[in-house]
Structure formats: structure tokens, C-alpha cells
XYZ file of C-alpha atoms in Angstrom:
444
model
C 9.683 -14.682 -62.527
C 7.796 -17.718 -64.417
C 4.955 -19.487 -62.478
C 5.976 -22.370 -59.851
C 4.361 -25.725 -60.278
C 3.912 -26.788 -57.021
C 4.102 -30.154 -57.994
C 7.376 -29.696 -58.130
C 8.368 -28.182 -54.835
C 10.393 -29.889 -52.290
C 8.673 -32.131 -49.648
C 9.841 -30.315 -46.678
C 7.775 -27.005 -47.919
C 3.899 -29.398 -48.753
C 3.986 -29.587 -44.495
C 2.885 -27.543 -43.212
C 1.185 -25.556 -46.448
C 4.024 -23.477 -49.003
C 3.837 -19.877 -47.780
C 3.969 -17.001 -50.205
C 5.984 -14.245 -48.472
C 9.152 -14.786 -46.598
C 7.590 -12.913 -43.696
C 5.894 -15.959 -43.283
C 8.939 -18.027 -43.178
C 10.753 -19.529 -39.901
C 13.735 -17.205 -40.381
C 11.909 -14.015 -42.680
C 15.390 -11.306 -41.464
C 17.483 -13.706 -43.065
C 15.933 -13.650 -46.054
C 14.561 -9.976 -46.004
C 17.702 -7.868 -44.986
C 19.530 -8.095 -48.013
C 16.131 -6.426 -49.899
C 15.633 -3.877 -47.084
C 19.457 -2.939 -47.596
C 18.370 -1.948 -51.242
C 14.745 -0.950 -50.302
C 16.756 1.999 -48.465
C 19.499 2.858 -51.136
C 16.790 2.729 -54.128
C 18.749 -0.108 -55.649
C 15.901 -2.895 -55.858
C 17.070 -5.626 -58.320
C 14.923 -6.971 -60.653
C 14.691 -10.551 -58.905
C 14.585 -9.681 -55.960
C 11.478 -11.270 -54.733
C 12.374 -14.344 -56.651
C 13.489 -16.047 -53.269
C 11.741 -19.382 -54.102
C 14.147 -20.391 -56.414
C 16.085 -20.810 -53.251
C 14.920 -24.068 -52.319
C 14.115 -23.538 -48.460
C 13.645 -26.204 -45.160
C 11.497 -25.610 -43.325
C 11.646 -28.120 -40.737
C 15.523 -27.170 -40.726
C 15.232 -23.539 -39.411
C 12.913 -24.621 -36.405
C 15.386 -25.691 -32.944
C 12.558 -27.468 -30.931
C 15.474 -27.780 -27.973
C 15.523 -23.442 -28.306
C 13.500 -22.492 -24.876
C 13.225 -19.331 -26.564
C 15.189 -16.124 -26.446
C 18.396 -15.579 -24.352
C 16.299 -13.574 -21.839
C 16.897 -12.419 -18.709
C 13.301 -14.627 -17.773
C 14.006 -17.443 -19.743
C 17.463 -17.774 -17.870
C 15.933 -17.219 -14.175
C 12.715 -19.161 -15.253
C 14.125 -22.380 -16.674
C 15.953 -24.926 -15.271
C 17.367 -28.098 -17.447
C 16.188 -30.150 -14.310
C 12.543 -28.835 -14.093
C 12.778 -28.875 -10.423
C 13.948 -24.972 -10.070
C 11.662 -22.989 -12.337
C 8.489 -22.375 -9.885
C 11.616 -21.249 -7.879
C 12.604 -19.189 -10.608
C 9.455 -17.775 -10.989
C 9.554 -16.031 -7.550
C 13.460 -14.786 -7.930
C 11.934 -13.042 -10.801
C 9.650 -11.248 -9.640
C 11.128 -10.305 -6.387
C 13.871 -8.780 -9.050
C 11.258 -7.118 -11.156
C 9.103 -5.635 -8.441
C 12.390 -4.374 -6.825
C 13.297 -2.525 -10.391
C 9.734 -1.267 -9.980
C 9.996 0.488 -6.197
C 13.350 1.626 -6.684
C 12.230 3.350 -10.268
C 9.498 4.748 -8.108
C 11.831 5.861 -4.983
C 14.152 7.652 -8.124
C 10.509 9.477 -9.027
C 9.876 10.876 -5.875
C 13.795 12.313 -5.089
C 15.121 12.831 -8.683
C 11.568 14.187 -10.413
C 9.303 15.739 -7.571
C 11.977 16.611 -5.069
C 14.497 17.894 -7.222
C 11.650 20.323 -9.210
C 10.149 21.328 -6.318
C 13.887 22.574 -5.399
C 14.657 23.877 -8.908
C 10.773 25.835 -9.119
C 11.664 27.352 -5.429
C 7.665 26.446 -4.439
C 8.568 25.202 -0.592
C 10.864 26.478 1.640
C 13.803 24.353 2.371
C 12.447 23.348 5.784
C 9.113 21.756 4.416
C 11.014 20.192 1.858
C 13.002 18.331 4.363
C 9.831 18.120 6.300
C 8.117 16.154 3.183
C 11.036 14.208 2.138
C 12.915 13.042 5.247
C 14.548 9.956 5.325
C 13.963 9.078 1.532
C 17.170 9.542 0.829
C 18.408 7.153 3.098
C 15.922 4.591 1.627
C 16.828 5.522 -2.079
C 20.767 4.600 -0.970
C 19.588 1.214 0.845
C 17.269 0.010 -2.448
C 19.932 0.887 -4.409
C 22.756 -1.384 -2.684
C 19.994 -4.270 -2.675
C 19.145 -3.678 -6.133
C 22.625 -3.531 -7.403
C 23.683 -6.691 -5.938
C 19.780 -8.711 -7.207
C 20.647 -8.087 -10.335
C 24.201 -8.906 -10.520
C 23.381 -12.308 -9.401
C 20.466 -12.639 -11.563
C 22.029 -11.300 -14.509
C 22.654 -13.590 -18.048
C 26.177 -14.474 -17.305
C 25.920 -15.362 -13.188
C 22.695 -16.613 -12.889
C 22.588 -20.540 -11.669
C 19.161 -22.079 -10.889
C 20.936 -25.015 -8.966
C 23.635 -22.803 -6.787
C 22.668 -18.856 -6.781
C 21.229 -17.461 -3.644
C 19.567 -13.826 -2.987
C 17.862 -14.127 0.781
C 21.617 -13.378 1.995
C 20.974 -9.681 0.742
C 17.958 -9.224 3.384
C 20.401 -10.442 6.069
C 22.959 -8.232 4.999
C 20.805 -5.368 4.939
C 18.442 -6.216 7.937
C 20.485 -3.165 10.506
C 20.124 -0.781 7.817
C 16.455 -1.912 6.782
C 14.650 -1.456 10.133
C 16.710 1.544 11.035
C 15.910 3.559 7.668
C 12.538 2.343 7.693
C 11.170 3.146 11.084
C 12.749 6.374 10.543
C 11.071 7.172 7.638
C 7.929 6.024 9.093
C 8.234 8.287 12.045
C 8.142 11.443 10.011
C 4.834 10.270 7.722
C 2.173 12.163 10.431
C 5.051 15.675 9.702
C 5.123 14.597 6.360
C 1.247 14.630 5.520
C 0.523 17.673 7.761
C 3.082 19.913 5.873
C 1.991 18.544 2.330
C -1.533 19.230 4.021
C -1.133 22.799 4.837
C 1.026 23.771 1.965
C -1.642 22.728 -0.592
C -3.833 25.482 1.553
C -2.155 28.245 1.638
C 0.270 27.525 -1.050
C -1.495 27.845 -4.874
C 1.751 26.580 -6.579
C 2.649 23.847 -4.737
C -0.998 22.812 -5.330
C -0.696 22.994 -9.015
C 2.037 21.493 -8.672
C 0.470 18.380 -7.282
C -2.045 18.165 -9.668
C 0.798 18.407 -12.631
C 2.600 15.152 -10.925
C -0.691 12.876 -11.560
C -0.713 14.206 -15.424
C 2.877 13.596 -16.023
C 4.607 10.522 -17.311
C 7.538 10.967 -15.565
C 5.741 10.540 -12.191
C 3.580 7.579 -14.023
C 0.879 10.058 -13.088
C 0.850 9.264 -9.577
C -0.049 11.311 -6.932
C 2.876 12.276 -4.619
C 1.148 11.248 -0.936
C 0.586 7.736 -3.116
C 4.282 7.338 -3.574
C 5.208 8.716 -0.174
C 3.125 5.162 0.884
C 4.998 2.981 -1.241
C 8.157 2.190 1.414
C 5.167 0.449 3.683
C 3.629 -1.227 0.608
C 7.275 -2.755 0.291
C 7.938 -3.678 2.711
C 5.401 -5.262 3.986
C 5.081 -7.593 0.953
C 8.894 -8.728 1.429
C 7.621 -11.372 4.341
C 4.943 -13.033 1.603
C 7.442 -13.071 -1.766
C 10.073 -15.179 0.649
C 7.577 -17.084 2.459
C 6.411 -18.207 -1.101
C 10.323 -18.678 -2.279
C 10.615 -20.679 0.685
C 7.591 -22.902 -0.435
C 9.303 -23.452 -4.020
C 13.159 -23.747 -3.185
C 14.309 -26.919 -2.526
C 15.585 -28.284 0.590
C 18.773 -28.984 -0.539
C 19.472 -25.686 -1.901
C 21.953 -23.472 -0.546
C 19.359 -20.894 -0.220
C 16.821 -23.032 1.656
C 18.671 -21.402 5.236
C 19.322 -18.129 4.429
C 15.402 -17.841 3.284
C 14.104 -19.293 6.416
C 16.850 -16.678 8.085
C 15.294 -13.730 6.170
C 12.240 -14.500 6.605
C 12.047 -14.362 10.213
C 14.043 -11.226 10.119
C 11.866 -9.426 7.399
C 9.158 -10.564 9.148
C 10.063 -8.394 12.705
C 10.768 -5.787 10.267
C 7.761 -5.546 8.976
C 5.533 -5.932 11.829
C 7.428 -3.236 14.038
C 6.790 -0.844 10.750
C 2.778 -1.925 10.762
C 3.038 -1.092 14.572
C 4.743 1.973 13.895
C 2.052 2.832 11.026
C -0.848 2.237 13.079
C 0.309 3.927 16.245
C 0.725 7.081 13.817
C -2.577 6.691 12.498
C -4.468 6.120 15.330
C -2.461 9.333 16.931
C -4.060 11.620 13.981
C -7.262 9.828 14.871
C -7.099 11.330 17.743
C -5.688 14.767 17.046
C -8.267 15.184 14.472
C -11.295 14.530 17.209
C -9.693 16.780 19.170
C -9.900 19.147 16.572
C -13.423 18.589 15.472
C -14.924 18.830 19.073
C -16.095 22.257 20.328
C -14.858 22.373 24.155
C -12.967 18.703 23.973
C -10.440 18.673 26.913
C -7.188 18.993 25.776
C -6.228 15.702 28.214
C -7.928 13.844 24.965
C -4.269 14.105 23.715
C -2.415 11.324 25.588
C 0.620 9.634 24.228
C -0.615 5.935 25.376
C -4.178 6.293 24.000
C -5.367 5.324 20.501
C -8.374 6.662 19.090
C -9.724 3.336 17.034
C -13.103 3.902 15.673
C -16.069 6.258 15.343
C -19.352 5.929 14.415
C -22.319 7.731 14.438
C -25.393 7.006 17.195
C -29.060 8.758 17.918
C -30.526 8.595 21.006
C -34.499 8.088 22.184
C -34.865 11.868 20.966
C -33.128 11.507 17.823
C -30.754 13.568 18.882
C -27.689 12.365 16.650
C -24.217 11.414 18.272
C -20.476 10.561 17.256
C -18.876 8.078 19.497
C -15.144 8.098 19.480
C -14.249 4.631 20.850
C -10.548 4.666 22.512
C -7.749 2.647 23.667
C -9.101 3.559 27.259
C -12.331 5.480 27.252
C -15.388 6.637 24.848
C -15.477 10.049 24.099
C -19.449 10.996 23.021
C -19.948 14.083 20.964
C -23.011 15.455 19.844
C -23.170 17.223 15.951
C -23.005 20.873 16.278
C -25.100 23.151 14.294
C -28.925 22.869 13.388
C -28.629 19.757 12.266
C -28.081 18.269 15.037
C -31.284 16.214 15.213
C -31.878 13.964 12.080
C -31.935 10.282 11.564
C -28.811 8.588 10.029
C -27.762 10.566 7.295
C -27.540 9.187 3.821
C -25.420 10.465 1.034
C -27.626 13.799 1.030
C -28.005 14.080 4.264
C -24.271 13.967 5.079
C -23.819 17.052 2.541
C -26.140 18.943 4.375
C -24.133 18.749 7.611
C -21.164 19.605 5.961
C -18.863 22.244 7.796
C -16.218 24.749 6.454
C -12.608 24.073 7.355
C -11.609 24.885 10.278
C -15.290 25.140 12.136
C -16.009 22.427 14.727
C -18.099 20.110 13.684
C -18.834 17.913 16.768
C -19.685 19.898 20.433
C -18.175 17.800 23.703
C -20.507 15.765 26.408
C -18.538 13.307 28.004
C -16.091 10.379 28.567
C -17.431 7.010 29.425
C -14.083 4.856 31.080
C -13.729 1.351 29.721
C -13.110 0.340 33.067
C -16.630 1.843 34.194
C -18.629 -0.385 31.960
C -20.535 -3.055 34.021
C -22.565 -4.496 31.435
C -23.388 -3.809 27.601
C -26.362 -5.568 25.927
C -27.289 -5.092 22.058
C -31.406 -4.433 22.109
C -34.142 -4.666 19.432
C -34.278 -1.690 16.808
C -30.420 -1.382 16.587
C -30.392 0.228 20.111
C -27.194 -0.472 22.161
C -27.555 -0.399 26.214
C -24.303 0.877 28.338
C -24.652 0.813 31.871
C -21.548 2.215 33.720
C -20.467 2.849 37.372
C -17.908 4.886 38.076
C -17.915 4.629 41.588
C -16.143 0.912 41.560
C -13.042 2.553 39.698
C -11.320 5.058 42.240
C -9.357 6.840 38.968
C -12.412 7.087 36.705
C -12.120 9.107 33.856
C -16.364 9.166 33.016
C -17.774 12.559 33.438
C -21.199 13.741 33.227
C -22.025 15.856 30.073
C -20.470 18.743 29.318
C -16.393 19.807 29.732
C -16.596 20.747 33.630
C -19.584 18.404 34.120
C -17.410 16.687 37.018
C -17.236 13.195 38.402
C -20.229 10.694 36.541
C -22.101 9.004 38.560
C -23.884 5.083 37.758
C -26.410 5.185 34.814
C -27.423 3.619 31.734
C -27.173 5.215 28.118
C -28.653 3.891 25.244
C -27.105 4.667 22.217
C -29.200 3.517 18.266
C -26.304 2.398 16.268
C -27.919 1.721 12.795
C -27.427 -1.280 10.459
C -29.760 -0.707 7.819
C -27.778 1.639 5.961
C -25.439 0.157 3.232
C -21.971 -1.018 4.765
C -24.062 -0.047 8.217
C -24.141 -3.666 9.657
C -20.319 -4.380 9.225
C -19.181 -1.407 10.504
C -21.409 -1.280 14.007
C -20.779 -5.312 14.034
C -16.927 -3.906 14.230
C -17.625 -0.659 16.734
C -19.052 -3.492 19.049
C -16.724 -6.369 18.934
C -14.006 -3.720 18.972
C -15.640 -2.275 21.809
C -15.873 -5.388 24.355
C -12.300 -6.650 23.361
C -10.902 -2.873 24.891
C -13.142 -3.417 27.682
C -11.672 -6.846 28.254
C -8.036 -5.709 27.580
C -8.330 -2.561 29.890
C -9.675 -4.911 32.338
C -6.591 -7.669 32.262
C -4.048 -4.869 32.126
C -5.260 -3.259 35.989
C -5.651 -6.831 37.129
């Protein structure tokens, strides 16, 4: 191959500069298969790098009307109107992050399930006992997923005319059904994978193999048990913001306001559902804790809501349980029962083996008892009940047979200093009155 005066190239490749290698060029497979094809059989002609006697355009291999690549994105995204693609944007990724929780629903039945069957590591009971009602889920996501995609697919797809909220609407019986179901059997779920990781050295193992595997994305199984609440709780936001960027002439524009209002009860009922099961373990696990705690603690209308730790005058350090109904006040058990407010040191040295009770019973103070709170100087936080205005008190005196309380005035050092300290007795307190002032509207 002689030298190339450039002088004597065509116009079209001075602008922008002549490139040297047709991997530089606007088309470089065109020009390189042919070579590759011999680079693989050994056959390599002597010219064949001598391309540039090919006189190329460059300007003629460039489609500035292309919007790219015939991708499943590009066809949602882009609209030949402008007006749909922020609309587009959303469809998207309500498809995408629906490919995502159904890939992870397949994880936890079709990897973890189906080897914990296969390695025979958990009786069939607390199999069922983990895993109840995914199935059912798996099914539903499947249906919905099915039918996003066919409408969002290549061929189908039509920014102006396709509609997806219909799918929630069609779904909506079999969404709240399967999901309050599911959610009713998290508190069994998490207590079997609890107590099977105790006494059960395989399934443990197990466990920690799922969050160094790639076919689990190395996530840990209770994380993936959690993802039908993530869900569905971000279905209300995506179609509130598809709502915001649809049109209102678009024949989806209805159906999305009709979704959203029904995803929307969905979801709420499941938070309801979520928190009344949380703040029953609350409450189970106090019970637990507490050396001599009545067993009346466990009540099927009370929620246990905070805790937080208090000293009194003597130092004499305190747990306060604050209820749907009452306070229950424990005091630490152990030697370490007077200390100031333990920091990250301190907290290790009160530390108690599984199973031991950490906190000892002293008494109930009824919400309805409370006369008159008042936050004092050095974080100190004044209760004054009297239990003699409220003819079905539940305030005792301290201990577990300490009988009916009679009117007095505890004081209770709920510390801020501490970091995160301030927020969290700032919340104890503000949580605190609203009970008092809900308990007292509700015998009214």
C-alpha cells in the first residue's frame, strides 16, 4: 500500500479530521467483518487493510433522524410528539422495577425454597411456616408481569393510545387478598426462621451461603421475605407520578386516577397490617424480657410503641415501655442496675445471655390516670397520676401483686445529651401526650 496524499482525499473525509482505522469510522462492522471472516480462517489477504482506497462518506453513514437503537427504552421513552416521553419515562420503570421484584419473588421460591427442600434442612411444616403465601404472590406478579410487558413490548407499544393502570384494577381482589395474607404470617415467619437458626446449625449455614451467592444477589433471605411490603407500598407513588405526566386526554388518564385510589387502600391496610404485627412483637418481646411481668401485658387491642431508658433521683436506671393504653416501668435486672445512661461500653456491660430476663417488673401507670405531665430542668420528666378518678384503673404500685396505686408523682430523667438522645425522648414525649389525649377522647 503506497502513501496517501491527503491533499488528495475527498472533502467529506477533511471534516471532521481523516481517521486512520476503520474502528474509528461511523459504520467500522461493515467494513471490518469481511477481515475478521479471514482473521478466523487464517486467510488474511495481502490488501486487506488497504480500505482507503475505498473512497468513504462520512457525513453519509450518520442518520441524525436515528433516535438510536430499536430498544425496548427508546420505544417506551420517545414519542414523535414530545408530549409522551416524561410519561414514558415512568411506564418504564414501573416495567423494569416489576422485572426486578418478580426476579426476586423467583429467588426466594425457585433458589432458597426449592434447596432448602432438595438439602432436607427444615421440616416440611417450617417450610410452609417460612414461605406461606409466596406462592400465591409469585402467581399474581407473574399474571401482572406477563400482561406489562406484552403491552410494552417493540411491536404493541403506542405512546399516544397504550394503557397499563387497567392491570392494577384487574388485579386489585387478588392484590389485597394475597397480600394481607402474606403479611399475616410475617410475625410466624420470623419466629420460625428465628428459632431454626438456634437450634438448627445447617439451616444457619445455610443462611449465611444465600448472602455469598449470586443466585440470591447475595441477599439475605429475611431481606427478601420484606420485599412484598417494599412493593407494594411504592405502587401508590410510581402512579401518582404517572398520573402527574400522562396527559389528560389520554385514555389512561381514568384508569390511573382509578388505580390509584385503589392501590392506595391497598397499601395502607398492608402498613396497618405491618405495624399492628410489629407493635404485637413489641410487646411479646417486653413480656419476655421482664422478670415477673403479668401475663395480662399480652392484650390483643394494645400496642407496645416505644421504649426508652429513664434514671430516677437515685440513679437507679429504668426502661419505660410506653403503650397503646398504659406505661409499663421496668427496672434493669442484675448488678448493673444503677449506672448513668449507658454509652456504647456501657450497654455491653449490661448485656444478658439469651433467654435470661433482662428487665425485673414494678408497675403500670394507666394513660387515663395521668393528671398532669411537665418536662423539668436537667432532662427530668414529672408524672403525676391519680388513679382514684378512673374506676377501671390499670396503675399498680410497684411490684406484680403490689395492688391498686394510689395518687403520686414520679419523676423519671430521660436524657438528651447522648447522641440521637434528644430526638428520640422529643418522640417518647410527644408520643406520650398524643396516647394520653387519644385514650382520653375514646372513653369520652
Amino acid at each position: 500500500m503506497g502513501d496517501i496524499n491527503i491533499a488528495n482525499l475527498p472533502d467529506e473525509l477533511m471534516d471532521p479530521p481523516l481517521l486512520r482505522s476503520p474502528l474509528y469510522s461511523a459504520d467500522a462492522m461493515v467494513l471490518l467483518t469481511p477481515h475478521l471472516i479471514d482473521a478466523i480462517s487464517g486467510t488474511i489477504p495481502a490488501d486487506a487493510w488497504d480500505w482507503t482506497s475505498t473512497p468513504i462518506s462520512w457525513i453519509s453513514t450518520i442518520d441524525h433522524s436515528s433516535n438510536g437503537p430499536q430498544t425496548l427504552e427508546n420505544v417506551i421513552i420517545h414519542d414523535p410528539s414530545g408530549a409522551g416521553s416524561k410519561r414514558g419515562y415512568i411506564v418504564f420503570e414501573i416495567l423494569t422495577t416489576e422485572q426486578t421484584y418478580f426476579h426476586e419473588l423467583n429467588i426466594v421460591k425457585n433458589v432458597i425454597q426449592k434447596k432448602l427442600v432438595e438439602l432436607n434442612i427444615l421440616s416440611a411444616f417450617s417450610i410452609k411456616q417460612i414461605f406461606d403465601g409466596m406462592e400465591q404472590l409469585f402467581q399474581l406478579h407473574q399474571l401482572i408481569l406477563t400482561q406489562l410487558e406484552e403491552i410494552c413490548s417493540i411491536d404493541n407499544w403506542s405512546a399516544q393510545d397504550s394503557t397499563i393502570a387497567h392491570i392494577f384494577l384487574e388485579h386489585k381482589d387478588a392484590i389485597q387478598t394475597n397480600y394481607l395474607t402474606y403479611i399475616n404470617n410475617r410475625q410466624t415467619a420470623d419466629k420460625t426462621i428465628e428459632d431454626e437458626q438456634n437450634k438448627n446449625s445447617q439451616f444457619k449455614d445455610f443462611l449465611g451461603q444465600c448472602t455469598k451467592s449470586r443466585e440470591t444477589k447475595f441477599t439475605d433471605l429475611k431481606e427478601l421475605l420484606l420485599r412484598p411490603m417494599q412493593r407494594m407500598t411504592r405502587y401508590p407513588l410510581l402512579l401518582r407520578e404517572l398520573e402527574k405526566r400522562t396527559s389528560d386526554d389520554h385514555p389512561d388518564k381514568p384508569l390511573i386516577r382509578q388505580a390509584i385510589e385503589t392501590v392506595s387502600s391497598i397499601a395502607l391496610a398492608v402498613n396497618q397490617k405491618m405495624e399492628g404485627i410489629q407493635h404485637a412483637h413489641q410487646l411479646f418481646q417486653a413480656f419476655q424480657q421482664t422478670l415477673n411481668c403479668p401475663p395480662t401485658l399480652i392484650n390483643e387491642k394494645r400496642r407496645c410503641l416505644l421504649n426508652i431508658d429513664a434514671l430516677d433521683a437515685r440513679n437507679v436506671r429504668y426502661r419505660l415501655f410506653l403503650c397503646s393504653d398504659l406505661i409499663m416501668v421496668v427496672v434493669y435486672e442484675g448488678k448493673k442496675t444503677i449506672l448513668p445512661f449507658p454509652t456504647r461500653s456501657a450497654a455491653s456491660e449490661v448485656a444478658v445471655k439469651p433467654g435470661a430476663k433482662q428487665f425485673r417488673f414494678l408497675r403500670w401507670i394507666d394513660l387515663l390516670d395521668i393528671v398532669e405531665t411537665d418536662d423539668l430542668k436537667d432532662d427530668f420528666y414529672r408524672i403525676r397520676i391519680d388513679p382514684e378518678r378512673n374506676q377501671r384503673s390499670l396503675s399498680t404500685l410497684a411490684g406484680p401483686n403490689g395492688g391498686a396505686a394510689f395518687p403520686l408523682t414520679v419523676e423519671y430523667k430521660i436524657d438528651s445529651q447522648q447522641p440521637g438522645a434528644l430526638q428520640k425522648r422529643g418522640e417518647f414525649i410527644r408520643t406520650l401526650q398524643n396516647e394520653i389525649e387519644h385514650a382520653s377522647k375514646a372513653v369520652a
